[in-house]
Every structure is written in C-alpha cells, then in structure tokens.
Amino acid sequence: MAVLSQVARRTLTGWGRTNATNADVVAVANHEVAAALGAAGGRGVLVRGLGRSYGDSAQNSGGLVLQLEGSAHEAVLDEAAGTITVPAGVSLDDLLRRIVPRGWFVPVTPGTRFVTMGGAIASDVHGKGHHLTGSFGNHVRSLRLLLADGTVADVAPHRRADLFWATIGGMGLTGVILDVTFALLPIETSRMTVDTTRLPDLDAVFAAMEEGDADYRYSVAWIDPVGRGRHLGRSVLGRGDHATLAQLSPREQRDPLAYGPKVLATLPPLQLPVGLINRTTINAFNEVWFRKAPRHREGEVQTIATFWHPLDMVGGWNRLYGAKGMVQYQFVVPFGQEGAIRAVLERLTEGGASSFLSVLKRFGPGNPAPLSFPREGWTLAVDLPVAIHGIAELLHGLDRIVLDAGGRHYLTKDGHTTPAAIAQGYPRLEEWKAVRRTVDPQGMWQSDQSRRLGLTD
Amino acid sequence: MDNALHEPQTIVLLGGTSDIGLAIVRELLSPTTRVVVLACRDTAKGEVAAAGLRRDGLTVDVVEFDGATPATHQAVMDGIAARHGDLDVVILAYALLGSGQATSRDMAEAVEVAHVNFTGAVASLVAAGNVLRAQRHGSIVVLSSVAGERVRGANAVYGATKAGLDGFAQGLGDELAEDGVHMLVVRPGFVRSAMTEGLPAAPFATTPEAVATAAVKGLRGRRRTVWVPGLLRFVFMALRHTPGPVWRRLPLG
C-alpha cells in the first residue's frame, strides 16, 4: 500500500523534550487510517497531533504513530446552528484564521493555538474560561471515531454516551478521532478587553478570584515565583472578555475581525547543552514582569494572540530549557484545599525551583468524562527545568501534597507520576478502562504514557 | 518506561546477588519503580536480597537464572518481559573471578570462567538486546572491568573475558543505538565486595556504592562508558602504552 511505504522511523518526544523514544511514523489522510492499521504490530497504534502534550502522551515506542492530515478548508461551518465540523488533524491555528474573520471563536482554547482538534478532545483541553464554560468536551456535539475493528462510530452525548465521554479526555486510547462537530462562540470583534490587577499575596489572589471571577468570561492569575515569605503568591490577575464593537477605537473598528497572529521569532533547532532558563534568568524575567504590570488597569484592548497565546510568538521556546528538557507540573485540588496550593508554592521556593511561568486558575464543575482533568477547584501549573538539582524528590513530594488534598494531575502534562497516583486521582479510571476494553479488546491503541501509567493494561 | 526524570519503572538484575548489581538497583530505586527482578543461580540468596529491597508499591521477583547455561537466557528474558511489560534497565552483573594465576593452569576452571563471563554474558546481552530492540527504548548496564583494559598475568582469564565482553557490549551498543536503546559499559577498578573478599586491595580501590553512583549518573547522561573512579580512565590510558617489561613489574595488586 502506498501509505505504508511512507512510514519513517523517528525519535519522538513531548513538548518538554524529555524521554525520547523511537516509533514508525506516517502521515495519513482520514480515508487512509483504516488501511494503515494493517501495519500495526504488537506495540499498537497511536495518533499524534502537534506534539504539544508535555510528557509521553503522544509517543508510542516501537509502535506505529499516525499523524492525520487535514485542512481548515475542509471544515464545514453551519452559521445558523453556530456549529462547525472539522477534521481532527486540523490545527487550532488554521481554524482560528478561518473562523475569526467570519465572527466566530472556539468555545475553549488552551494556552497555545498549535494543537489539533483531535488533540484538544483527547486532552479535553481547558482555558481561561473554565469557571463559566467548562472544557472543550462540554461543547462537542458529536465525533466520528474509527474503532480498532475498522468500523466508524458516530458518537455524541446522547449516542453511545459511554464511548463519547471515554473519548473526551481519553488520550487517544479509544480510537482514531476522524472529525468533530462542536459549538462556536459568536464574536463581534477579534479583540479582547482585559482588566489587570496586581495582588500582593496568595490570600489576596484567592479572594479576588472567588469574588470577581463570575463577572468575567475569562480569568487567570500569573504567579510571581520570586515572591516568598509574606509575598508568597503575589500575582498579576488578568481577566477579560471578547470586546464589543463599541469598545474598539475608530481605527480598529474599520476592520473589527482582523486576525493575523505572527510568530515573531523561531529558535533554531539547536540542542543547547545547558538551558538558558535557570534560577537567575527566571527570577529576573518574573521580577520585571511583575513590576511592569499595572497596579490596576481596566478595559485594555488586546489581540487574541496576546491574550490567549503569548508564548506562541516565540517558536520552539521549549528549546530554551536545554538538553534535559522541562516538565510542566499541573494539578487541581478541590476548593477548601487552598493550603495545598500554598504548600506546593512553598516547597518550590524552598527547593530553589523557580518556575518560569506559574499560572493559577479557578475551575468550575467538571464534565461527565471519566478521565477529564478539570474538576471544581484550584489548578496550578508550573514549568520546571529538569536540570534542577533534586527535581525527582521535589516532584514526588509535591505528588503527595496533591493526592493528600484529594487532587489529581493532568495526563497531558504528566511525565513522572505513577500508576497509583493516577488511580487515586481519577476514581473513575476502572470505569473508563471497562469502556475501553469493549471497543479495543486486543489493545490496538497504546502510548508510552498508557504503558507507563497502566492505562491500557 | 522511564519517566521524564530518567527514573526507571522496571529493573532487571542478571546476577541478582551481586554486591555491585544490588548497589546499582538501590541507587535507581524511586517511588516510580514498580518492579525489580533479581535473576540468579542461588535463589535462596536472591530471596534474602529481595527482602532487603521490598517496600510498598514495589514488586521484587526472584527468577532462577544461570550464566553458565546461555541457551536458556532468551527464554528467561522473554519470560520476565511477558510478566512485567517493558524493561527499562537491564544490568549484567554476574561473573566468576577465578583464582588468579592458578586459573590459567587449571583447565576446568579456565574454561568455566571463560564460559560464564564471556559466552554466558554474550548470550545475556543478545537476549536483553532482543527484548529492548523490540520495545525500542531502555538501557543495558554492563559491568566490565579495568582488568580487561590491559590484561595482566595475575588474572589473565578473568581479564580476557572482560576485554571480550567490553568489546562486544560496545559493538552491540552502537547497533542498538539506532533502535533507541542505550548501552552503558562500566569499568570499575578493584571493588571491595563479596567477590574480592580476602584479596589485597589494588590501587584506586573503590566500593559498590561508588560504582553505583557513577553508573546511575552515566545512565541519566546517556554515557557510553564510565570509569570508577573516574581517574582510572587516564591511568589506563598510560598503562595501555607502558612497555611490557615495565608493565609486568608494576605493583598492581
């Protein structure tokens, strides 16, 4: 078959550029997927999107890895219903370039637009709006899923609901998502209106978010890791909504839906033996970032790219972490467990483990998907260079704080937790496994992460 | 599967009662480790070692394995993989020391040392290589020795087997690298352990713990060779080129 002659052996890593493994990789169109499964050996098959999960979620050592082709031009927009049907291999970047100028926005975007639609569902991605509108899966109307037996299932919240929800946040382990139909958000302009507030410590952040989040569609706090002692958790809280036409300047009003995000610079694909991101540079960057934020500013108009995807302006920024790479540690703890957030931040500052980017967010209620990460509570995400001395002990210590607080870890970010930690954090794991077994009794779908964490046992 | 912090989940020790091997296992243990397999001839002794490693969340299996029966090695290795899934680190730590110069005169002992240390070890590496090649990740740690760097009359058979093993491991490692498998050759000097009990220590003598620390550092850094202590690399660089008449008279223990 023509497709399989294109198979190439490649070394793959996640966005954190840790634990590289080797797989047979092939790009296929949706109609070629069923045939490609014929090349699967005992190490199974996995679909990889744009490789933005941080750990080993999108790797399949010794197995077959499919990359789905697809273009936003194939997307079918139903303006009357306010929905769109998109091939799973299409990137959010492509899709936004197509829909924003027409006055539509995606219901949820993560912190990067370089994810595929399939990946967004497999991870059930969340964004700054979770407290009001939930994660991506909440907005999906239906999916077409190619199963291990080669048949295609059309699943929806009211049609094979168990398989639908097992696929939302299911890390690509239930089948190949071919295309997805989801609800869009109508927008008047391509700008955001943003209120920014500088907060002196962690208690002030908790209080401000508890009181005010309901008034904003989007809300997230950037925590300054330099803050310690009584300054621990000092933050810049950024909250906003889509700007209305009336909120734009006369100049902006001439082209209210203009959208053309740019990558300002791309780092060369060089392997830096030692990362440029270390305690000194992290502290310097964050000190400046904190100081340059206004004490309080309302109604600032920003572009979508600035508000949502600031890191995308630097292509390949993950290479700054050097040869050893980085981990992003993200967890959620229920409301009432604010002490766990404080304990984690204290551990990080004591351990000299400054994070380049630390983000705190209030989650609203979770959805019915058994493996979906978000649940009601506080989520904290920190980026850490693996080169930090003693990082393994540090992270295992943080795991205990998180699990003791009834929290859990985000599989899409995970590269280091254990099967036991995931089983404890996701009490419905066995239910998910049971659904998975009914559609994949032979274990066709596998990943490095699924083997590491015993998801596909 | 190693995690993002280079912590292995499954560790196999061939020569499951070896002091150095067990020290490497202990150095590798973390909350991430799920399985340790001690493969050894004397399973009763293996059980004692296993008892010292067991803790919550960690399975320690003792498997009967004999370096002297190379024909069984693939089946043993496949059995371990079938039971425990992907193997992250395989440590080859068994060897017979022989009895110094006497081994070179004792046909039976010379053949036995050569058979276990070389033929057996080659078979073990082939077996481990086949499993790791299929999963396309994982590491093999081979305990070589400086004794193989330049073979001495005082332990010619042992030294020669280590020279042969060291060479095979490097060659196999180059081949396995294309499949994402990492081979680390560890060359310790004289190590104070059960194997060398009663022998006078040579210069630069070291301990199983020091060998373990260096080996694990080498694993994390994906190094190809590690000398313990590190200085021996330069000592042997000089010794390799020492003229024979001088070399024979050196007080190397």
XYZ file of C-alpha atoms in Angstrom:
710
model
C 0.000 0.000 0.000
C 1.237 3.446 -0.907
C 0.651 4.901 2.533
C 2.824 2.436 4.353
C 5.764 2.974 2.059
C 5.898 6.439 3.631
C 6.495 5.073 7.117
C 9.629 6.585 8.645
C 11.374 5.747 11.849
C 11.522 8.827 14.054
C 12.565 9.756 17.544
C 9.690 11.475 19.315
C 9.427 13.494 22.487
C 6.721 15.594 24.065
C 6.894 19.372 24.293
C 9.036 19.035 27.419
C 11.695 17.222 25.331
C 12.242 14.520 27.929
C 12.377 10.730 27.494
C 12.684 10.390 23.724
C 11.574 7.126 22.162
C 11.548 5.637 18.721
C 8.482 4.874 16.587
C 7.341 4.290 12.999
C 5.619 7.490 11.959
C 3.365 8.037 8.957
C 1.122 10.894 7.861
C -2.266 9.733 6.619
C -5.479 11.260 5.361
C -8.690 10.308 7.169
C -9.710 7.801 4.493
C -6.351 6.004 4.765
C -6.437 5.394 8.526
C -8.259 2.059 8.413
C -5.750 0.681 5.903
C -2.796 1.977 7.906
C -3.919 -0.039 10.924
C -2.833 -3.103 8.948
C 0.773 -2.118 9.669
C 0.195 -2.274 13.425
C 2.385 -4.725 15.278
C 2.288 -5.855 18.875
C 3.177 -2.364 20.100
C -0.027 -0.894 18.761
C -1.012 2.400 17.195
C -1.368 5.966 18.412
C -2.367 9.204 16.722
C -0.085 12.149 17.389
C -1.202 15.707 16.782
C 1.261 18.570 17.044
C 3.190 17.072 19.947
C 2.242 19.752 22.475
C 1.497 17.423 25.360
C 4.490 17.829 27.659
C 5.313 14.246 28.618
C 4.969 10.944 26.790
C 1.246 11.078 25.898
C 1.890 11.300 22.144
C 4.668 8.714 21.837
C 4.449 5.011 21.092
C 7.874 3.436 21.445
C 8.378 0.570 18.984
C 4.867 1.008 17.594
C 3.058 2.877 14.858
C 2.291 6.603 15.142
C -0.201 8.218 12.776
C -0.337 11.916 12.003
C -3.632 12.951 10.484
C -3.612 15.307 7.555
C -6.393 17.827 7.282
C -7.047 21.406 6.310
C -9.313 24.048 7.790
C -10.701 24.481 4.270
C -12.417 21.123 4.730
C -14.229 22.458 7.800
C -17.984 22.854 7.408
C -19.372 25.899 9.199
C -23.095 25.928 9.978
C -23.697 29.580 10.778
C -27.376 29.034 11.525
C -26.687 26.382 14.142
C -23.462 28.035 15.292
C -21.516 24.785 14.897
C -18.581 23.596 12.836
C -17.387 20.173 11.698
C -13.612 19.909 11.432
C -11.215 17.073 10.506
C -9.308 16.024 13.632
C -5.886 16.759 12.156
C -6.626 20.469 11.658
C -4.764 22.807 13.987
C -6.449 25.400 16.128
C -4.150 27.926 14.449
C -5.554 27.111 10.992
C -9.091 27.017 12.272
C -8.902 30.410 14.011
C -7.516 32.019 10.845
C -10.573 30.705 9.037
C -13.352 31.447 11.561
C -12.300 34.598 13.422
C -12.644 36.849 10.338
C -16.182 35.454 9.976
C -17.112 36.402 13.523
C -16.702 33.094 15.327
C -14.400 31.878 18.078
C -13.713 28.445 19.543
C -15.562 27.670 22.786
C -12.277 26.825 24.543
C -8.651 27.475 23.688
C -5.630 26.297 25.652
C -2.532 28.474 26.048
C -1.271 27.556 22.587
C -3.017 27.505 19.219
C -0.633 24.806 17.966
C -2.832 21.880 18.919
C -5.014 19.753 16.674
C -8.751 19.365 17.134
C -8.208 15.660 17.822
C -5.611 16.502 20.449
C -7.908 19.093 22.031
C -10.517 16.366 22.535
C -8.090 13.627 23.591
C -6.787 16.006 26.279
C -10.169 17.659 26.898
C -8.314 20.958 26.954
C -9.369 23.826 29.179
C -8.663 27.522 29.081
C -9.173 30.741 30.972
C -12.954 30.357 30.741
C -13.346 27.045 32.543
C -15.030 28.553 35.608
C -18.020 29.517 33.433
C -17.978 27.385 30.306
C -16.100 24.181 31.140
C -13.596 22.338 28.980
C -13.602 21.567 25.265
C -15.621 18.375 25.670
C -18.567 20.355 27.075
C -19.040 21.928 23.651
C -18.644 18.886 21.428
C -21.872 17.891 19.669
C -20.580 14.709 18.017
C -17.459 12.825 16.959
C -16.654 10.293 14.297
C -14.385 7.664 15.791
C -12.581 4.908 13.890
C -12.529 1.859 16.145
C -9.959 -0.913 16.419
C -12.146 -3.246 14.331
C -12.057 -0.775 11.430
C -15.659 0.419 11.806
C -16.560 4.068 12.299
C -18.731 5.034 15.250
C -20.682 8.276 15.320
C -20.822 9.197 18.980
C -22.421 12.089 20.846
C -23.522 12.955 24.378
C -26.850 11.237 23.581
C -25.491 8.480 21.275
C -23.191 5.810 22.716
C -22.641 8.253 25.554
C -20.227 5.975 27.418
C -17.888 5.802 24.417
C -18.306 9.514 23.713
C -17.272 10.510 27.230
C -14.490 7.895 27.364
C -13.058 9.584 24.265
C -13.257 13.092 25.759
C -10.005 13.306 27.705
C -9.301 9.696 26.697
C -5.756 10.430 25.455
C -6.499 8.909 22.042
C -6.832 5.437 23.536
C -10.406 4.659 22.471
C -9.979 5.016 18.690
C -8.947 7.456 15.995
C -10.970 10.665 16.130
C -11.635 11.440 12.458
C -13.672 14.610 12.761
C -15.522 16.581 15.346
C -18.571 18.822 15.428
C -18.684 21.457 18.127
C -20.434 24.700 19.045
C -18.748 28.013 18.284
C -18.952 31.313 20.089
C -20.105 34.326 18.062
C -17.821 37.363 18.440
C -18.246 40.956 17.297
C -14.542 41.680 17.185
C -11.225 39.874 17.213
C -10.069 41.839 20.271
C -10.218 41.156 23.949
C -10.933 43.668 26.674
C -8.785 42.997 29.683
C -8.719 44.138 33.313
C -5.404 43.665 35.085
C -4.812 43.771 38.835
C -1.612 43.310 40.807
C -2.172 41.356 44.024
C 0.291 41.298 46.939
C -0.044 37.694 48.171
C -1.770 34.369 47.759
C -4.741 35.110 50.031
C -5.474 38.238 48.027
C -5.463 36.166 44.829
C -7.836 33.553 46.215
C -10.169 36.259 47.493
C -10.129 38.316 44.298
C -10.850 35.286 42.124
C -13.592 33.945 44.403
C -15.334 37.315 44.448
C -14.874 38.527 40.929
C -14.470 35.575 38.544
C -18.198 35.227 37.906
C -18.190 38.702 36.331
C -15.594 37.748 33.728
C -15.793 35.196 30.951
C -12.031 34.647 31.230
C -9.771 34.782 34.262
C -6.279 33.603 35.162
C -3.599 34.642 37.657
C 0.073 34.661 36.806
C 2.041 33.970 39.991
C 5.411 35.557 40.532
C 7.723 32.775 41.766
C 10.107 35.360 43.151
C 7.573 36.209 45.842
C 8.294 34.387 49.073
C 7.556 34.766 52.764
C 4.724 37.282 53.117
C 4.936 37.954 49.370
C 4.344 34.280 48.538
C 1.907 34.008 45.676
C 1.996 37.656 44.659
C 0.303 37.720 41.295
C -0.947 39.585 38.315
C -4.609 38.750 37.775
C -5.785 39.137 34.192
C -9.462 38.910 33.405
C -11.403 39.750 30.318
C -13.985 39.087 27.678
C -14.359 39.490 23.946
C -14.506 43.185 23.093
C -17.676 44.533 21.550
C -17.561 46.734 18.503
C -18.267 49.790 20.653
C -15.176 49.104 22.774
C -12.792 49.385 19.823
C -11.076 52.573 18.723
C -12.343 54.123 15.493
C -9.248 52.800 13.729
C -9.793 49.273 14.996
C -13.469 49.486 14.078
C -12.587 49.703 10.403
C -11.574 46.028 10.485
C -13.068 44.674 13.708
C -12.445 40.992 12.911
C -8.855 41.352 11.680
C -6.814 38.336 12.716
C -3.239 37.588 11.725
C -1.167 36.281 14.625
C 2.535 36.206 13.913
C 5.412 34.181 15.191
C 7.949 36.912 15.944
C 10.950 34.612 16.140
C 11.679 30.918 15.985
C 14.553 29.421 17.900
C 16.893 27.386 15.714
C 16.681 23.611 16.186
C 19.955 23.540 18.089
C 20.460 21.413 21.106
C 21.639 23.732 23.858
C 23.654 21.555 26.233
C 22.795 23.838 29.120
C 19.481 25.621 29.255
C 19.172 29.379 29.242
C 16.350 29.075 31.717
C 17.748 28.852 35.197
C 17.045 30.396 38.549
C 18.726 33.681 37.703
C 17.003 34.262 34.383
C 13.669 33.071 35.730
C 13.808 35.435 38.678
C 14.920 38.348 36.526
C 12.159 37.772 33.992
C 9.455 37.427 36.608
C 10.604 40.430 38.605
C 10.371 42.579 35.506
C 7.034 41.069 34.500
C 5.558 41.759 37.908
C 6.888 45.314 38.101
C 5.744 46.222 34.620
C 2.163 45.095 35.311
C -0.096 47.951 36.325
C -1.458 48.021 39.882
C -4.870 48.162 38.365
C -5.991 48.807 34.821
C -9.402 48.330 33.232
C -10.621 47.876 29.701
C -7.293 47.445 27.943
C -7.877 46.172 24.408
C -5.613 43.241 23.429
C -5.446 40.950 20.427
C -6.476 37.309 20.670
C -2.855 36.269 20.248
C -1.621 38.499 23.082
C -4.344 37.482 25.494
C -4.513 33.779 24.689
C -1.304 32.623 23.090
C 1.599 34.893 24.137
C 4.146 32.049 24.148
C 3.302 31.149 20.555
C 5.075 34.340 19.488
C 8.369 32.542 20.069
C 8.548 29.335 18.034
C 10.304 26.440 19.740
C 10.571 28.202 23.127
C 10.807 24.782 24.793
C 14.375 24.507 23.464
C 15.443 27.203 25.920
C 15.374 24.577 28.642
C 18.447 22.804 27.249
C 19.232 19.166 26.646
C 17.497 17.831 29.748
C 14.220 19.494 28.904
C 11.451 20.535 31.244
C 8.355 19.299 32.947
C 5.156 21.172 33.410
C 3.588 20.276 36.721
C -0.163 20.829 36.684
C -2.676 19.641 39.218
C -6.079 20.550 40.603
C -7.215 20.459 44.234
C -10.803 20.923 45.428
C -11.985 24.215 46.942
C -11.184 24.215 50.638
C -7.695 22.816 49.926
C -6.073 26.209 49.303
C -3.426 25.095 51.799
C -2.148 22.583 49.250
C -1.523 25.353 46.717
C 0.375 27.284 49.364
C 2.346 24.189 50.399
C 3.344 23.473 46.792
C 4.497 27.059 46.220
C 6.466 26.963 49.470
C 8.136 23.693 48.508
C 9.101 25.137 45.142
C 10.652 28.280 46.583
C 12.424 26.335 49.345
C 13.763 23.897 46.766
C 15.151 26.793 44.732
C 12.901 25.581 41.940
C 11.614 28.767 40.423
C 9.138 28.291 37.643
C 9.414 30.417 34.535
C 5.667 30.509 34.225
C 3.242 29.768 37.058
C -0.448 30.002 36.436
C -3.347 29.712 38.887
C -6.944 29.285 37.790
C -10.327 28.516 39.335
C -12.067 25.585 37.679
C -15.832 25.305 37.513
C -17.554 21.907 37.656
C -16.078 19.060 35.595
C -17.919 17.221 32.834
C -19.064 13.559 32.745
C -15.832 12.272 31.112
C -14.099 9.816 33.498
C -10.557 10.889 32.518
C -11.214 14.600 32.030
C -8.793 16.559 34.187
C -10.761 19.637 35.276
C -12.921 19.403 38.375
C -14.204 22.114 40.658
C -11.262 23.654 42.481
C -7.935 25.419 42.038
C -5.478 24.416 39.364
C -1.834 25.407 39.391
C 0.600 24.888 36.508
C 4.346 25.462 36.822
C 7.152 24.949 34.296
C 10.328 23.452 35.746
C 13.675 22.661 34.115
C 14.594 19.001 34.622
C 18.159 20.157 35.257
C 17.155 21.450 38.731
C 19.084 19.517 41.338
C 16.841 17.091 43.230
C 13.829 17.588 40.953
C 12.682 13.964 41.275
C 12.445 14.113 45.067
C 10.790 17.524 44.833
C 8.088 16.340 42.447
C 7.400 13.117 44.326
C 6.945 15.289 47.421
C 4.517 17.567 45.579
C 2.589 14.499 44.367
C 1.909 13.536 47.979
C 0.639 17.021 48.843
C -1.685 16.985 45.823
C -3.042 13.479 46.405
C -3.483 14.016 50.159
C -5.578 17.077 49.307
C -7.853 14.969 47.098
C -6.350 16.423 43.955
C -5.079 14.990 40.717
C -2.628 15.501 37.849
C -3.242 16.442 34.227
C -2.269 13.494 31.991
C -1.423 15.834 29.115
C 1.268 17.490 31.215
C 2.411 14.416 33.071
C 5.762 12.768 32.579
C 6.602 11.493 36.007
C 3.670 10.328 38.152
C 2.880 6.710 38.914
C 0.012 4.313 38.139
C -1.011 4.567 41.784
C -1.134 8.374 41.685
C -3.371 8.355 38.624
C -5.642 5.654 40.049
C -6.045 7.690 43.234
C -6.634 10.976 41.428
C -9.093 9.527 38.917
C -11.521 7.349 40.902
C -13.440 6.506 37.701
C -10.356 5.075 35.966
C -11.681 1.483 36.127
C -14.981 2.570 34.590
C -13.052 4.171 31.728
C -10.908 1.060 31.275
C -14.039 -1.097 31.068
C -15.478 1.058 28.263
C -12.131 0.994 26.507
C -11.912 -2.783 26.658
C -15.278 -3.169 24.943
C -14.025 -1.269 21.888
C -10.378 -2.372 21.995
C -10.160 -5.895 23.423
C -6.851 -6.617 21.640
C -5.047 -3.476 22.808
C -4.648 -1.701 19.453
C -4.326 1.783 20.981
C -1.237 2.287 23.110
C 1.131 5.051 24.083
C 4.279 5.330 26.146
C 2.169 7.040 28.771
C -0.552 4.390 28.689
C 2.065 1.702 29.325
C 3.860 3.762 31.945
C 0.686 4.516 33.883
C -1.099 1.218 33.238
C -3.995 2.924 31.410
C -4.239 0.175 28.793
C -3.487 -2.864 30.963
C 9.070 3.140 30.622
C 11.493 5.630 32.147
C 9.690 8.748 33.296
C 10.634 12.299 32.319
C 13.104 12.417 35.223
C 15.032 9.346 33.994
C 13.587 7.162 36.707
C 13.010 3.572 35.531
C 9.868 1.595 36.364
C 11.295 -1.891 35.788
C 14.821 -3.052 36.595
C 16.301 -6.470 35.839
C 19.497 -7.569 37.552
C 21.285 -10.513 35.940
C 23.453 -11.758 38.749
C 20.801 -10.955 41.311
C 23.041 -11.385 44.326
C 25.947 -9.276 43.051
C 27.000 -6.577 45.512
C 27.645 -4.062 42.751
C 24.471 -5.015 40.906
C 22.349 -4.598 44.032
C 24.019 -1.276 44.804
C 23.033 -0.033 41.329
C 19.456 -1.243 41.879
C 19.277 0.606 45.198
C 20.637 3.769 43.590
C 17.967 3.548 40.860
C 15.022 2.909 43.191
C 12.463 5.709 43.432
C 8.711 5.971 44.010
C 8.485 5.441 40.249
C 9.995 1.936 40.350
C 7.312 -0.763 40.038
C 9.323 -3.942 39.505
C 12.774 -5.277 40.318
C 13.709 -8.726 39.017
C 16.681 -10.463 40.602
C 17.809 -13.216 38.225
C 20.305 -15.527 39.920
C 21.553 -19.080 40.320
C 21.241 -19.187 44.105
C 17.585 -18.222 44.549
C 17.713 -18.649 48.332
C 20.389 -15.951 48.454
C 18.337 -13.970 45.955
C 15.345 -14.064 48.307
C 17.460 -12.570 51.075
C 18.488 -9.728 48.770
C 14.871 -9.302 47.642
C 13.683 -8.987 51.229
C 16.083 -6.094 51.667
C 14.573 -4.239 48.708
C 10.831 -4.814 49.161
C 8.577 -1.933 50.097
C 5.057 -0.684 49.395
C 4.242 -0.451 45.727
C 7.343 -2.355 44.619
C 7.293 -5.940 43.337
C 10.595 -7.764 43.756
C 10.744 -11.074 41.858
C 13.476 -13.666 42.184
C 13.959 -15.683 38.990
C 16.175 -18.721 38.569
C 18.913 -17.936 36.073
C 22.341 -19.397 35.403
C 25.027 -17.584 33.446
C 26.537 -20.961 32.611
C 23.514 -22.056 30.547
C 23.425 -19.498 27.719
C 20.814 -21.463 25.780
C 18.229 -20.547 28.451
C 18.886 -16.801 28.548
C 16.461 -15.712 25.861
C 13.614 -17.679 27.397
C 14.321 -16.231 30.840
C 14.443 -12.681 29.485
C 11.298 -13.126 27.381
C 9.529 -14.573 30.409
C 10.421 -11.541 32.519
C 9.177 -9.169 29.795
C 5.961 -11.166 29.358
C 5.249 -10.941 33.072
C 6.235 -7.329 33.733
C 5.888 -5.453 30.428
C 8.577 -3.129 29.091
C 12.004 -3.453 30.696
C 13.692 -0.117 31.402
C 17.097 -1.100 32.771
C 18.854 -4.471 32.459
C 22.043 -4.808 34.497
C 24.566 -7.507 33.629
C 26.473 -8.063 36.849
C 27.407 -11.710 37.133
C 30.941 -13.033 36.669
C 33.343 -15.551 38.106
C 36.637 -14.151 39.371
C 38.550 -17.449 39.273
C 41.590 -17.855 41.437
C 44.113 -15.551 39.861
C 47.165 -17.054 38.180
C 46.068 -20.564 39.143
C 43.114 -20.288 36.760
C 45.488 -20.052 33.833
C 46.811 -23.501 34.718
C 43.568 -25.211 35.699
C 41.801 -26.306 32.515
C 38.410 -26.895 34.075
C 38.365 -23.565 35.920
C 39.718 -21.592 32.956
C 37.025 -22.958 30.698
C 34.301 -22.356 33.265
C 35.332 -18.724 33.871
C 35.561 -18.091 30.131
C 32.214 -19.771 29.523
C 30.270 -17.872 32.181
C 31.976 -14.491 31.867
C 32.090 -14.364 28.097
C 29.825 -16.889 26.380
C 27.141 -16.550 29.055
C 27.421 -12.782 29.150
C 27.243 -12.503 25.359
C 24.098 -14.637 25.404
C 22.602 -12.433 28.125
C 23.302 -9.286 26.126
C 21.829 -10.807 22.989
C 18.719 -11.779 24.962
C 18.369 -8.339 26.569
C 19.137 -6.614 23.276
C 16.373 -8.522 21.513
C 13.772 -7.502 24.087
C 14.850 -3.858 24.218
C 15.176 -3.611 20.445
C 11.541 -4.644 20.042
C 10.302 -2.081 22.570
C 12.782 0.486 21.162
C 13.682 2.012 24.468
C 15.554 1.003 27.586
C 19.110 0.768 28.848
C 21.618 -2.014 29.429
C 24.336 -1.631 32.035
C 27.322 -3.945 31.584
C 29.785 -4.411 34.382
C 33.102 -4.632 32.632
C 36.387 -4.075 34.458
C 39.650 -2.234 34.098
C 41.120 -5.756 34.189
C 40.030 -6.024 30.573
C 41.656 -2.767 29.530
C 45.088 -4.361 29.643
C 45.062 -7.988 30.720
C 47.552 -8.950 33.407
C 49.224 -12.277 34.088
C 47.812 -12.205 37.603
C 44.214 -12.732 36.361
C 44.571 -13.422 32.664
C 41.403 -15.451 32.142
C 39.152 -13.056 34.045
C 40.766 -10.046 32.379
C 40.452 -11.569 28.931
C 36.763 -12.354 29.405
C 36.153 -8.747 30.462
C 38.112 -7.484 27.455
C 35.963 -9.618 25.180
C 32.714 -8.684 26.893
C 33.613 -4.986 26.888
C 34.241 -5.135 23.146
C 31.019 -6.972 22.383
C 28.972 -4.623 24.562
C 30.344 -1.562 22.781
C 29.671 -3.029 19.363
C 26.177 -4.150 20.286
C 25.543 -0.769 21.894
C 26.376 1.018 18.644
C 23.936 -1.183 16.797
C 21.188 -0.848 19.416
C 21.501 2.944 19.494
C 19.648 3.078 16.167
C 16.718 1.423 17.891
C 16.673 3.895 20.756
C 18.378 1.519 23.190
C 21.193 2.779 25.393
C 24.218 0.646 26.354
C 26.434 1.718 29.243
C 29.732 -0.038 29.865
C 31.004 0.428 33.423
C 34.709 -0.145 34.081
C 35.422 -0.233 37.783
C 38.847 -0.737 39.267
C 39.275 -3.022 42.260
C 35.956 -3.091 44.144
C 35.777 -4.172 47.770
C 32.905 -6.654 47.685
C 31.986 -10.283 48.399
C 33.669 -11.235 45.130
C 37.028 -9.858 46.199
C 36.811 -10.771 49.870
C 40.208 -11.745 51.264
C 42.123 -10.301 48.319
C 44.546 -7.430 48.884
C 43.101 -4.191 47.519
C 44.705 -2.778 44.374
C 45.480 0.946 43.981
C 42.385 3.125 43.400
C 40.169 0.550 45.117
C 36.531 1.572 45.240
C 33.187 0.421 46.672
C 29.954 -0.984 45.181
C 28.185 2.234 46.207
C 30.678 4.415 44.344
C 30.298 2.211 41.267
C 26.503 2.506 41.576
C 26.581 6.292 41.850
C 28.789 6.576 38.778
C 26.724 4.046 36.814
C 23.420 5.813 37.508
C 24.919 9.166 36.614
C 26.142 7.599 33.382
C 22.677 6.195 32.700
C 20.984 9.568 33.166
C 23.567 11.279 30.977
C 23.292 8.527 28.311
C 27.054 7.998 28.570
C 28.667 5.072 26.721
C 31.406 4.288 29.216
C 32.032 5.107 32.849
C 35.245 4.513 34.796
C 35.172 4.168 38.564
C 36.947 6.032 39.981
C 36.987 8.383 37.012
C 40.723 8.912 37.285
C 41.329 5.311 36.145
C 40.474 6.330 32.619
C 43.664 8.353 32.485
C 45.715 5.853 34.482
C 44.846 3.130 31.991
C 45.430 5.433 29.067
C 49.030 5.496 30.261
C 49.158 1.832 31.261
C 47.995 0.679 27.835
C 51.147 2.145 26.362
C 53.555 1.052 29.076
C 56.296 -1.217 27.626
C 55.859 -4.900 28.505
C 58.940 -5.314 30.712
C 57.819 -2.352 32.840
C 54.142 -3.372 32.841
C 54.999 -6.839 34.176
C 56.828 -5.370 37.137
C 54.187 -2.853 38.169
C 52.759 -3.432 41.661
C 49.108 -3.536 40.565
C 47.865 -5.801 43.342
